[in-house]
Amino acid sequence: MKRLLDLVFSVIGLIVCLPLFVLIAFLIKCNSRGPVFFVQKRVGKGFRLFNLYKFRTMITDASQKGLQVTAVGDPRITKVGRFLRKTKIDELPQLINVFKGDMSLVGPRPEVPKYVEMFREDYQDILKIKPGITDYATIEFRDEEGVLEKFEDPEDGYIREVLPIKIKLYKKYLDDSGFFTDVKLIVLTLTKIVRG
């Protein structure tokens, strides 16, 4: 049932968003050199690696010029990228991941291998299900860049304080997961985005 809903809504979402995808692609190409999409290895169900898709919001060689986490004011973020991140439009290409079966609409956010390995014992439970576009942690850390800005070392703050809270919220979703929980989280996510 969950896979069927993911498939139906990802197809509808991709069709409806196609004109927006074209517009965003044009703006990204006009604003900076490089590809339209940012592709990064993330850890999925059963610790299987997959390519996660986002609209590119940073300079092309950003990973060589800084951390894997970003805080407000990170100079690697482009002008268009700041808008895409604020509105969460940069996340829309993950509908492709949902369509492919790498992700679900709702589930624990997929993490990069480096951080998964640091908390591997916790992820043994978390990665029994597919990661998702939204969940409790997505809503709680709507302004994650603003949260990380408060730390002298954003990556250290992410590892020591932010990620442990996210992991608790991922486990909360595991306990609560079901159709009505997914609907509630989708509605809450859309409400947060609309309200800014």
CSV table of N, CA, C and O in Angstrom, one decimal, residues 63-182:
chain,number,residue,atom,x,y,z
A,63,SER,N,32.0,20.4,-2.3
A,63,SER,CA,32.5,19.4,-1.4
A,63,SER,C,34.0,19.4,-1.2
A,63,SER,O,34.5,18.9,-0.1
A,64,GLN,N,34.7,20.0,-2.1
A,64,GLN,CA,36.2,20.1,-1.9
A,64,GLN,C,36.6,21.4,-1.2
A,64,GLN,O,37.7,21.5,-0.8
A,65,LYS,N,35.6,22.2,-0.9
A,65,LYS,CA,35.9,23.5,-0.3
A,65,LYS,C,35.2,23.7,1.0
A,65,LYS,O,35.1,24.8,1.5
A,66,GLY,N,34.7,22.6,1.7
A,66,GLY,CA,34.1,22.8,3.0
A,66,GLY,C,33.5,21.5,3.5
A,66,GLY,O,33.8,20.4,3.0
A,67,LEU,N,32.7,21.7,4.5
A,67,LEU,CA,32.0,20.6,5.2
A,67,LEU,C,30.9,20.0,4.4
A,67,LEU,O,30.4,20.6,3.5
A,68,GLN,N,30.4,18.8,4.9
A,68,GLN,CA,29.2,18.2,4.3
A,68,GLN,C,27.9,18.8,4.8
A,68,GLN,O,26.9,18.5,4.3
A,69,VAL,N,28.0,19.6,5.9
A,69,VAL,CA,26.9,20.3,6.4
A,69,VAL,C,27.0,21.7,6.1
A,69,VAL,O,28.2,22.2,5.9
A,70,THR,N,25.9,22.5,6.1
A,70,THR,CA,26.0,23.9,5.8
A,70,THR,C,25.2,24.7,6.8
A,70,THR,O,24.2,24.3,7.3
A,71,ALA,N,25.8,25.9,7.1
A,71,ALA,CA,25.1,26.8,8.0
A,71,ALA,C,24.7,28.1,7.2
A,71,ALA,O,25.2,28.3,6.1
A,72,VAL,N,23.9,28.9,7.8
A,72,VAL,CA,23.5,30.2,7.1
A,72,VAL,C,24.7,31.0,6.8
A,72,VAL,O,25.6,31.1,7.6
A,73,GLY,N,24.7,31.6,5.6
A,73,GLY,CA,25.9,32.4,5.2
A,73,GLY,C,27.0,31.6,4.6
A,73,GLY,O,28.0,32.2,4.3
A,74,ASP,N,26.9,30.3,4.4
A,74,ASP,CA,27.9,29.6,3.8
A,74,ASP,C,28.2,30.1,2.4
A,74,ASP,O,27.3,30.2,1.5
A,75,PRO,N,29.4,30.6,2.1
A,75,PRO,CA,29.7,31.3,0.8
A,75,PRO,C,29.6,30.3,-0.4
A,75,PRO,O,29.6,30.8,-1.5
A,76,ARG,N,29.5,29.0,-0.2
A,76,ARG,CA,29.4,28.1,-1.3
A,76,ARG,C,28.0,28.1,-1.9
A,76,ARG,O,27.8,27.6,-3.0
A,77,ILE,N,27.0,28.6,-1.1
A,77,ILE,CA,25.7,28.6,-1.6
A,77,ILE,C,25.5,29.7,-2.6
A,77,ILE,O,25.8,30.9,-2.4
A,78,THR,N,24.9,29.4,-3.8
A,78,THR,CA,24.6,30.4,-4.8
A,78,THR,C,23.4,31.3,-4.5
A,78,THR,O,22.6,30.9,-3.6
A,79,LYS,N,23.2,32.4,-5.2
A,79,LYS,CA,22.1,33.3,-4.9
A,79,LYS,C,20.7,32.5,-5.2
A,79,LYS,O,19.8,32.6,-4.4
A,80,VAL,N,20.7,31.8,-6.3
A,80,VAL,CA,19.5,31.0,-6.6
A,80,VAL,C,19.3,29.9,-5.5
A,80,VAL,O,18.3,29.6,-5.1
A,81,GLY,N,20.5,29.3,-5.1
A,81,GLY,CA,20.5,28.3,-4.2
A,81,GLY,C,19.9,28.7,-2.8
A,81,GLY,O,19.2,27.9,-2.2
A,82,ARG,N,20.1,29.9,-2.4
A,82,ARG,CA,19.6,30.4,-1.1
A,82,ARG,C,18.0,30.3,-1.2
A,82,ARG,O,17.4,29.9,-0.2
A,83,PHE,N,17.5,30.8,-2.3
A,83,PHE,CA,16.0,30.8,-2.5
A,83,PHE,C,15.5,29.3,-2.5
A,83,PHE,O,14.5,29.0,-1.9
A,84,LEU,N,16.2,28.5,-3.2
A,84,LEU,CA,15.7,27.1,-3.4
A,84,LEU,C,15.7,26.4,-2.0
A,84,LEU,O,14.8,25.6,-1.7
A,85,ARG,N,16.8,26.7,-1.2
A,85,ARG,CA,16.9,26.0,0.1
A,85,ARG,C,15.8,26.6,1.1
A,85,ARG,O,15.2,25.8,1.8
A,86,LYS,N,15.6,27.9,1.0
A,86,LYS,CA,14.6,28.5,1.9
A,86,LYS,C,13.2,28.0,1.7
A,86,LYS,O,12.4,27.7,2.6
A,87,THR,N,12.9,27.8,0.4
A,87,THR,CA,11.5,27.3,0.0
A,87,THR,C,11.4,25.8,-0.1
A,87,THR,O,10.4,25.2,-0.2
A,88,LYS,N,12.6,25.1,0.1
A,88,LYS,CA,12.7,23.6,0.0
A,88,LYS,C,12.4,23.1,-1.4
A,88,LYS,O,12.3,21.9,-1.6
A,89,ILE,N,12.4,24.0,-2.4
A,89,ILE,CA,12.3,23.5,-3.8
A,89,ILE,C,13.4,22.6,-4.2
A,89,ILE,O,13.2,21.8,-5.1
A,90,ASP,N,14.6,22.8,-3.6
A,90,ASP,CA,15.7,22.0,-4.0
A,90,ASP,C,15.5,20.5,-3.7
A,90,ASP,O,16.2,19.7,-4.3
A,91,GLU,N,14.5,20.2,-2.8
A,91,GLU,CA,14.3,18.8,-2.5
A,91,GLU,C,13.4,18.1,-3.5
A,91,GLU,O,13.3,16.9,-3.5
A,92,LEU,N,12.7,18.8,-4.4
A,92,LEU,CA,11.7,18.2,-5.3
A,92,LEU,C,12.2,17.1,-6.1
A,92,LEU,O,11.5,16.1,-6.4
A,93,PRO,N,13.5,17.2,-6.6
A,93,PRO,CA,13.9,16.1,-7.5
A,93,PRO,C,14.0,14.7,-6.7
A,93,PRO,O,14.1,13.7,-7.4
A,94,GLN,N,13.8,14.7,-5.4
A,94,GLN,CA,13.8,13.5,-4.7
A,94,GLN,C,12.5,12.7,-5.0
A,94,GLN,O,12.4,11.5,-4.7
A,95,LEU,N,11.6,13.3,-5.7
A,95,LEU,CA,10.4,12.6,-6.2
A,95,LEU,C,10.9,11.5,-7.2
A,95,LEU,O,10.3,10.4,-7.4
A,96,ILE,N,12.0,11.8,-7.9
A,96,ILE,CA,12.6,10.8,-8.8
A,96,ILE,C,13.1,9.6,-8.0
A,96,ILE,O,12.9,8.4,-8.4
A,97,ASN,N,13.7,9.8,-6.8
A,97,ASN,CA,14.1,8.7,-5.9
A,97,ASN,C,12.9,7.9,-5.4
A,97,ASN,O,13.0,6.7,-5.3
A,98,VAL,N,11.8,8.6,-5.1
A,98,VAL,CA,10.6,7.9,-4.7
A,98,VAL,C,10.1,7.0,-5.8
A,98,VAL,O,9.7,5.9,-5.6
A,99,PHE,N,10.0,7.6,-7.0
A,99,PHE,CA,9.5,6.8,-8.2
A,99,PHE,C,10.4,5.6,-8.4
A,99,PHE,O,9.9,4.5,-8.7
A,100,LYS,N,11.7,5.7,-8.3
A,100,LYS,CA,12.7,4.6,-8.5
A,100,LYS,C,12.6,3.6,-7.4
A,100,LYS,O,13.1,2.5,-7.6
A,101,GLY,N,12.1,4.0,-6.2
A,101,GLY,CA,12.0,3.0,-5.1
A,101,GLY,C,13.1,3.1,-4.1
A,101,GLY,O,13.2,2.3,-3.2
A,102,ASP,N,14.0,4.1,-4.3
A,102,ASP,CA,15.1,4.3,-3.3
A,102,ASP,C,14.5,4.9,-2.0
A,102,ASP,O,15.1,4.7,-1.0
A,103,MET,N,13.5,5.7,-2.2
A,103,MET,CA,12.9,6.4,-1.0
A,103,MET,C,11.4,6.3,-1.0
A,103,MET,O,10.8,5.9,-2.0
A,104,SER,N,10.8,6.8,0.1
A,104,SER,CA,9.4,6.9,0.2
A,104,SER,C,9.1,8.4,0.4
A,104,SER,O,10.0,9.2,0.7
A,105,LEU,N,7.8,8.7,0.3
A,105,LEU,CA,7.4,10.1,0.6
A,105,LEU,C,7.7,10.5,2.0
A,105,LEU,O,8.2,11.6,2.3
A,106,VAL,N,7.4,9.6,2.9
A,106,VAL,CA,7.6,9.8,4.3
A,106,VAL,C,8.5,8.7,4.9
A,106,VAL,O,8.3,7.5,4.7
A,107,GLY,N,9.5,9.1,5.7
A,107,GLY,CA,10.4,8.2,6.3
A,107,GLY,C,11.6,8.9,6.8
A,107,GLY,O,11.7,10.1,6.6
A,108,PRO,N,12.4,8.3,7.6
A,108,PRO,CA,13.6,8.9,8.1
A,108,PRO,C,14.5,9.5,7.0
A,108,PRO,O,14.7,8.8,6.0
A,109,ARG,N,15.0,10.7,7.2
A,109,ARG,CA,15.8,11.3,6.1
A,109,ARG,C,17.1,10.5,5.8
A,109,ARG,O,17.7,10.1,6.8
A,110,PRO,N,17.4,10.3,4.6
A,110,PRO,CA,18.6,9.6,4.2
A,110,PRO,C,19.9,10.4,4.6
A,110,PRO,O,19.9,11.6,4.3
A,111,GLU,N,20.8,9.7,5.1
A,111,GLU,CA,22.1,10.4,5.6
A,111,GLU,C,23.3,9.9,4.8
A,111,GLU,O,23.2,8.9,4.1
A,112,VAL,N,24.3,10.7,4.8
A,112,VAL,CA,25.6,10.3,4.1
A,112,VAL,C,26.3,9.2,4.9
A,112,VAL,O,26.1,9.1,6.1
A,113,PRO,N,27.0,8.3,4.2
A,113,PRO,CA,27.7,7.2,4.8
A,113,PRO,C,28.5,7.6,6.1
A,113,PRO,O,28.5,6.8,7.1
A,114,LYS,N,29.2,8.7,6.0
A,114,LYS,CA,30.1,9.1,7.1
A,114,LYS,C,29.4,9.2,8.4
A,114,LYS,O,29.8,8.6,9.4
A,115,TYR,N,28.2,9.8,8.4
A,115,TYR,CA,27.4,10.0,9.7
A,115,TYR,C,26.7,8.7,10.1
A,115,TYR,O,26.5,8.4,11.3
A,116,VAL,N,26.3,7.9,9.1
A,116,VAL,CA,25.6,6.6,9.4
A,116,VAL,C,26.6,5.7,10.2
A,116,VAL,O,26.2,5.1,11.1
A,117,GLU,N,27.8,5.7,9.7
A,117,GLU,CA,28.8,4.8,10.4
A,117,GLU,C,29.1,5.2,11.8
A,117,GLU,O,29.3,4.4,12.7
A,118,MET,N,29.0,6.5,12.1
A,118,MET,CA,29.2,7.0,13.4
A,118,MET,C,28.1,6.6,14.4
A,118,MET,O,28.3,6.4,15.6
A,119,PHE,N,26.9,6.3,13.8
A,119,PHE,CA,25.7,5.9,14.7
A,119,PHE,C,25.2,4.6,14.1
A,119,PHE,O,23.9,4.4,14.1
A,120,ARG,N,26.0,3.7,13.7
A,120,ARG,CA,25.6,2.5,13.0
A,120,ARG,C,24.6,1.7,13.8
A,120,ARG,O,23.7,1.1,13.3
A,121,GLU,N,24.8,1.6,15.1
A,121,GLU,CA,23.9,0.8,15.9
A,121,GLU,C,22.5,1.3,15.9
A,121,GLU,O,21.5,0.5,15.8
A,122,ASP,N,22.3,2.6,15.9
A,122,ASP,CA,21.0,3.2,15.8
A,122,ASP,C,20.4,3.0,14.4
A,122,ASP,O,19.2,2.7,14.3
A,123,TYR,N,21.3,3.1,13.4
A,123,TYR,CA,20.8,2.9,12.0
A,123,TYR,C,20.4,1.5,11.7
A,123,TYR,O,19.7,1.2,10.7
A,124,GLN,N,20.9,0.5,12.5
A,124,GLN,CA,20.4,-0.9,12.3
A,124,GLN,C,18.9,-0.9,12.3
A,124,GLN,O,18.3,-1.7,11.6
A,125,ASP,N,18.3,-0.2,13.2
A,125,ASP,CA,16.8,-0.2,13.3
A,125,ASP,C,16.2,0.8,12.3
A,125,ASP,O,15.3,0.5,11.6
A,126,ILE,N,16.8,2.0,12.2
A,126,ILE,CA,16.2,3.0,11.3
A,126,ILE,C,16.2,2.6,9.9
A,126,ILE,O,15.2,2.8,9.1
A,127,LEU,N,17.2,1.9,9.4
A,127,LEU,CA,17.3,1.5,8.0
A,127,LEU,C,16.6,0.2,7.7
A,127,LEU,O,16.9,-0.5,6.6
A,128,LYS,N,15.7,-0.2,8.6
A,128,LYS,CA,14.9,-1.4,8.2
A,128,LYS,C,13.7,-0.9,7.3
A,128,LYS,O,13.1,-1.8,6.7
A,129,ILE,N,13.6,0.4,7.2
A,129,ILE,CA,12.6,0.9,6.3
A,129,ILE,C,13.3,1.9,5.3
A,129,ILE,O,14.4,2.3,5.6
A,130,LYS,N,12.6,2.2,4.2
A,130,LYS,CA,13.1,3.2,3.3
A,130,LYS,C,13.2,4.6,3.9
A,130,LYS,O,12.3,5.0,4.6
A,131,PRO,N,14.2,5.3,3.5
A,131,PRO,CA,14.3,6.7,4.0
A,131,PRO,C,13.2,7.5,3.2
A,131,PRO,O,12.7,7.0,2.2
A,132,GLY,N,12.9,8.7,3.7
A,132,GLY,CA,11.8,9.5,3.0
A,132,GLY,C,12.2,11.0,2.8
A,132,GLY,O,13.2,11.4,3.2
A,133,ILE,N,11.3,11.7,2.1
A,133,ILE,CA,11.5,13.1,1.8
A,133,ILE,C,11.2,13.9,3.1
A,133,ILE,O,11.8,14.9,3.4
A,134,THR,N,10.2,13.4,3.9
A,134,THR,CA,9.9,14.2,5.1
A,134,THR,C,9.6,13.2,6.2
A,134,THR,O,9.2,12.1,6.0
A,135,ASP,N,9.7,13.8,7.4
A,135,ASP,CA,9.4,13.0,8.7
A,135,ASP,C,9.4,14.0,9.8
A,135,ASP,O,9.4,15.2,9.6
A,136,TYR,N,9.3,13.5,11.0
A,136,TYR,CA,9.3,14.4,12.2
A,136,TYR,C,10.6,15.3,12.3
A,136,TYR,O,10.5,16.5,12.6
A,137,ALA,N,11.7,14.7,11.9
A,137,ALA,CA,13.0,15.5,12.0
A,137,ALA,C,13.0,16.6,10.9
A,137,ALA,O,13.6,17.7,11.2
A,138,THR,N,12.4,16.3,9.8
A,138,THR,CA,12.4,17.4,8.7
A,138,THR,C,11.6,18.6,9.2
A,138,THR,O,12.0,19.7,9.0
A,139,ILE,N,10.5,18.3,9.9
A,139,ILE,CA,9.7,19.4,10.4
A,139,ILE,C,10.4,20.1,11.6
A,139,ILE,O,10.4,21.3,11.7
A,140,GLU,N,11.0,19.3,12.5
A,140,GLU,CA,11.7,19.9,13.6
A,140,GLU,C,12.8,20.8,13.2
A,140,GLU,O,13.1,21.8,13.8
A,141,PHE,N,13.6,20.3,12.2
A,141,PHE,CA,14.8,21.1,11.8
A,141,PHE,C,14.5,21.7,10.4
A,141,PHE,O,15.3,21.6,9.5
A,142,ARG,N,13.4,22.4,10.3
A,142,ARG,CA,13.0,23.1,9.1
A,142,ARG,C,14.1,24.1,8.7
A,142,ARG,O,14.4,24.3,7.6
A,143,ASP,N,14.7,24.7,9.7
A,143,ASP,CA,15.7,25.7,9.5
A,143,ASP,C,17.1,25.2,10.1
A,143,ASP,O,17.7,25.8,11.0
A,144,GLU,N,17.5,24.0,9.5
A,144,GLU,CA,18.7,23.4,10.1
A,144,GLU,C,19.9,24.3,9.9
A,144,GLU,O,20.8,24.3,10.8
A,145,GLU,N,20.0,25.0,8.8
A,145,GLU,CA,21.2,25.9,8.6
A,145,GLU,C,21.2,27.0,9.7
A,145,GLU,O,22.3,27.3,10.1
A,146,GLY,N,20.1,27.5,10.1
A,146,GLY,CA,20.1,28.5,11.1
A,146,GLY,C,20.5,27.9,12.5
A,146,GLY,O,21.2,28.5,13.3
A,147,VAL,N,20.1,26.6,12.7
A,147,VAL,CA,20.5,25.9,13.9
A,147,VAL,C,22.0,25.7,14.0
A,147,VAL,O,22.7,26.0,15.0
A,148,LEU,N,22.6,25.3,12.8
A,148,LEU,CA,24.0,25.0,12.8
A,148,LEU,C,24.9,26.3,12.8
A,148,LEU,O,26.0,26.2,13.2
A,149,GLU,N,24.3,27.4,12.5
A,149,GLU,CA,25.0,28.7,12.5
A,149,GLU,C,25.4,29.0,13.9
A,149,GLU,O,26.4,29.7,14.1
A,150,LYS,N,24.7,28.5,14.9
A,150,LYS,CA,25.0,28.8,16.3
A,150,LYS,C,26.2,28.1,16.8
A,150,LYS,O,26.8,28.5,17.9
A,151,PHE,N,26.7,27.1,16.1
A,151,PHE,CA,27.9,26.4,16.6
A,151,PHE,C,29.2,27.0,16.0
A,151,PHE,O,29.2,27.3,14.8
A,152,GLU,N,30.2,27.0,16.8
A,152,GLU,CA,31.5,27.5,16.3
A,152,GLU,C,32.0,26.5,15.2
A,152,GLU,O,32.5,26.9,14.2
A,153,ASP,N,31.8,25.2,15.4
A,153,ASP,CA,32.1,24.2,14.4
A,153,ASP,C,30.8,23.5,14.0
A,153,ASP,O,30.3,22.7,14.7
A,154,PRO,N,30.2,23.9,12.8
A,154,PRO,CA,28.9,23.4,12.4
A,154,PRO,C,28.8,21.8,12.3
A,154,PRO,O,27.8,21.2,12.7
A,155,GLU,N,29.9,21.2,11.8
A,155,GLU,CA,29.9,19.8,11.7
A,155,GLU,C,29.9,19.1,13.1
A,155,GLU,O,29.2,18.1,13.3
A,156,ASP,N,30.7,19.6,14.0
A,156,ASP,CA,30.7,19.1,15.3
A,156,ASP,C,29.4,19.2,16.0
A,156,ASP,O,28.9,18.3,16.7
A,157,GLY,N,28.7,20.4,15.8
A,157,GLY,CA,27.4,20.6,16.4
A,157,GLY,C,26.4,19.7,15.8
A,157,GLY,O,25.5,19.2,16.5
A,158,TYR,N,26.5,19.4,14.5
A,158,TYR,CA,25.6,18.4,13.8
A,158,TYR,C,25.8,17.0,14.4
A,158,TYR,O,24.8,16.4,14.7
A,159,ILE,N,27.0,16.6,14.6
A,159,ILE,CA,27.3,15.2,15.1
A,159,ILE,C,26.9,15.1,16.5
A,159,ILE,O,26.3,14.1,16.9
A,160,ARG,N,27.2,16.1,17.4
A,160,ARG,CA,27.0,15.9,18.8
A,160,ARG,C,25.6,16.3,19.3
A,160,ARG,O,25.2,15.7,20.3
A,161,GLU,N,25.0,17.2,18.6
A,161,GLU,CA,23.7,17.7,19.1
A,161,GLU,C,22.5,17.5,18.2
A,161,GLU,O,21.5,17.0,18.6
A,162,VAL,N,22.7,17.8,16.9
A,162,VAL,CA,21.6,17.8,16.0
A,162,VAL,C,21.2,16.3,15.6
A,162,VAL,O,20.1,15.9,15.7
A,163,LEU,N,22.2,15.6,15.1
A,163,LEU,CA,21.9,14.2,14.6
A,163,LEU,C,21.4,13.3,15.7
A,163,LEU,O,20.5,12.5,15.4
A,164,PRO,N,21.9,13.4,17.0
A,164,PRO,CA,21.2,12.5,18.0
A,164,PRO,C,19.7,12.8,18.2
A,164,PRO,O,18.9,11.9,18.4
A,165,ILE,N,19.4,14.1,18.1
A,165,ILE,CA,17.9,14.4,18.2
A,165,ILE,C,17.2,13.9,17.0
A,165,ILE,O,16.1,13.3,17.1
A,166,LYS,N,17.8,14.0,15.8
A,166,LYS,CA,17.1,13.5,14.6
A,166,LYS,C,16.9,12.0,14.7
A,166,LYS,O,15.9,11.5,14.3
A,167,ILE,N,17.9,11.3,15.2
A,167,ILE,CA,17.8,9.8,15.4
A,167,ILE,C,16.7,9.5,16.3
A,167,ILE,O,15.9,8.5,16.0
A,168,LYS,N,16.5,10.2,17.4
A,168,LYS,CA,15.3,10.0,18.3
A,168,LYS,C,14.0,10.2,17.5
A,168,LYS,O,13.0,9.4,17.7
A,169,LEU,N,14.0,11.2,16.7
A,169,LEU,CA,12.8,11.5,15.9
A,169,LEU,C,12.5,10.4,14.8
A,169,LEU,O,11.4,10.0,14.5
A,170,TYR,N,13.6,9.9,14.3
A,170,TYR,CA,13.5,8.8,13.3
A,170,TYR,C,12.9,7.6,14.0
A,170,TYR,O,12.0,6.9,13.4
A,171,LYS,N,13.3,7.3,15.2
A,171,LYS,CA,12.8,6.1,15.9
A,171,LYS,C,11.3,6.4,16.3
A,171,LYS,O,10.6,5.4,16.4
A,172,LYS,N,11.0,7.6,16.6
A,172,LYS,CA,9.6,7.9,16.9
A,172,LYS,C,8.7,7.6,15.7
A,172,LYS,O,7.6,7.0,15.8
A,173,TYR,N,9.2,7.9,14.5
A,173,TYR,CA,8.5,7.6,13.3
A,173,TYR,C,8.3,6.1,13.1
A,173,TYR,O,7.2,5.6,12.8
A,174,LEU,N,9.4,5.3,13.4
A,174,LEU,CA,9.3,3.9,13.4
A,174,LEU,C,8.2,3.3,14.3
A,174,LEU,O,7.4,2.4,13.9
A,175,ASP,N,8.0,3.9,15.4
A,175,ASP,CA,7.0,3.5,16.4
A,175,ASP,C,5.6,3.9,15.9
A,175,ASP,O,4.6,3.2,16.2
A,176,ASP,N,5.5,5.1,15.3
A,176,ASP,CA,4.2,5.7,14.9
A,176,ASP,C,3.8,5.4,13.5
A,176,ASP,O,2.7,5.7,13.1
A,177,SER,N,4.7,4.8,12.7
A,177,SER,CA,4.4,4.7,11.2
A,177,SER,C,3.1,4.0,10.9
A,177,SER,O,2.7,3.1,11.5
A,178,GLY,N,2.5,4.6,9.8
A,178,GLY,CA,1.2,4.1,9.4
A,178,GLY,C,0.6,5.2,8.4
A,178,GLY,O,1.2,6.3,8.2
A,179,PHE,N,-0.5,4.8,7.8
A,179,PHE,CA,-1.1,5.7,6.7
A,179,PHE,C,-1.4,7.0,7.3
A,179,PHE,O,-1.1,8.1,6.7
A,180,PHE,N,-2.1,7.1,8.4
A,180,PHE,CA,-2.5,8.4,9.0
A,180,PHE,C,-1.4,9.2,9.5
A,180,PHE,O,-1.4,10.4,9.4
A,181,THR,N,-0.4,8.6,10.0
A,181,THR,CA,0.9,9.3,10.4
A,181,THR,C,1.5,9.9,9.2
A,181,THR,O,1.9,11.1,9.2
A,182,ASP,N,1.6,9.2,8.1
A,182,ASP,CA,2.2,9.7,6.9
A,182,ASP,C,1.4,10.9,6.3
A,182,ASP,O,2.0,11.9,5.9
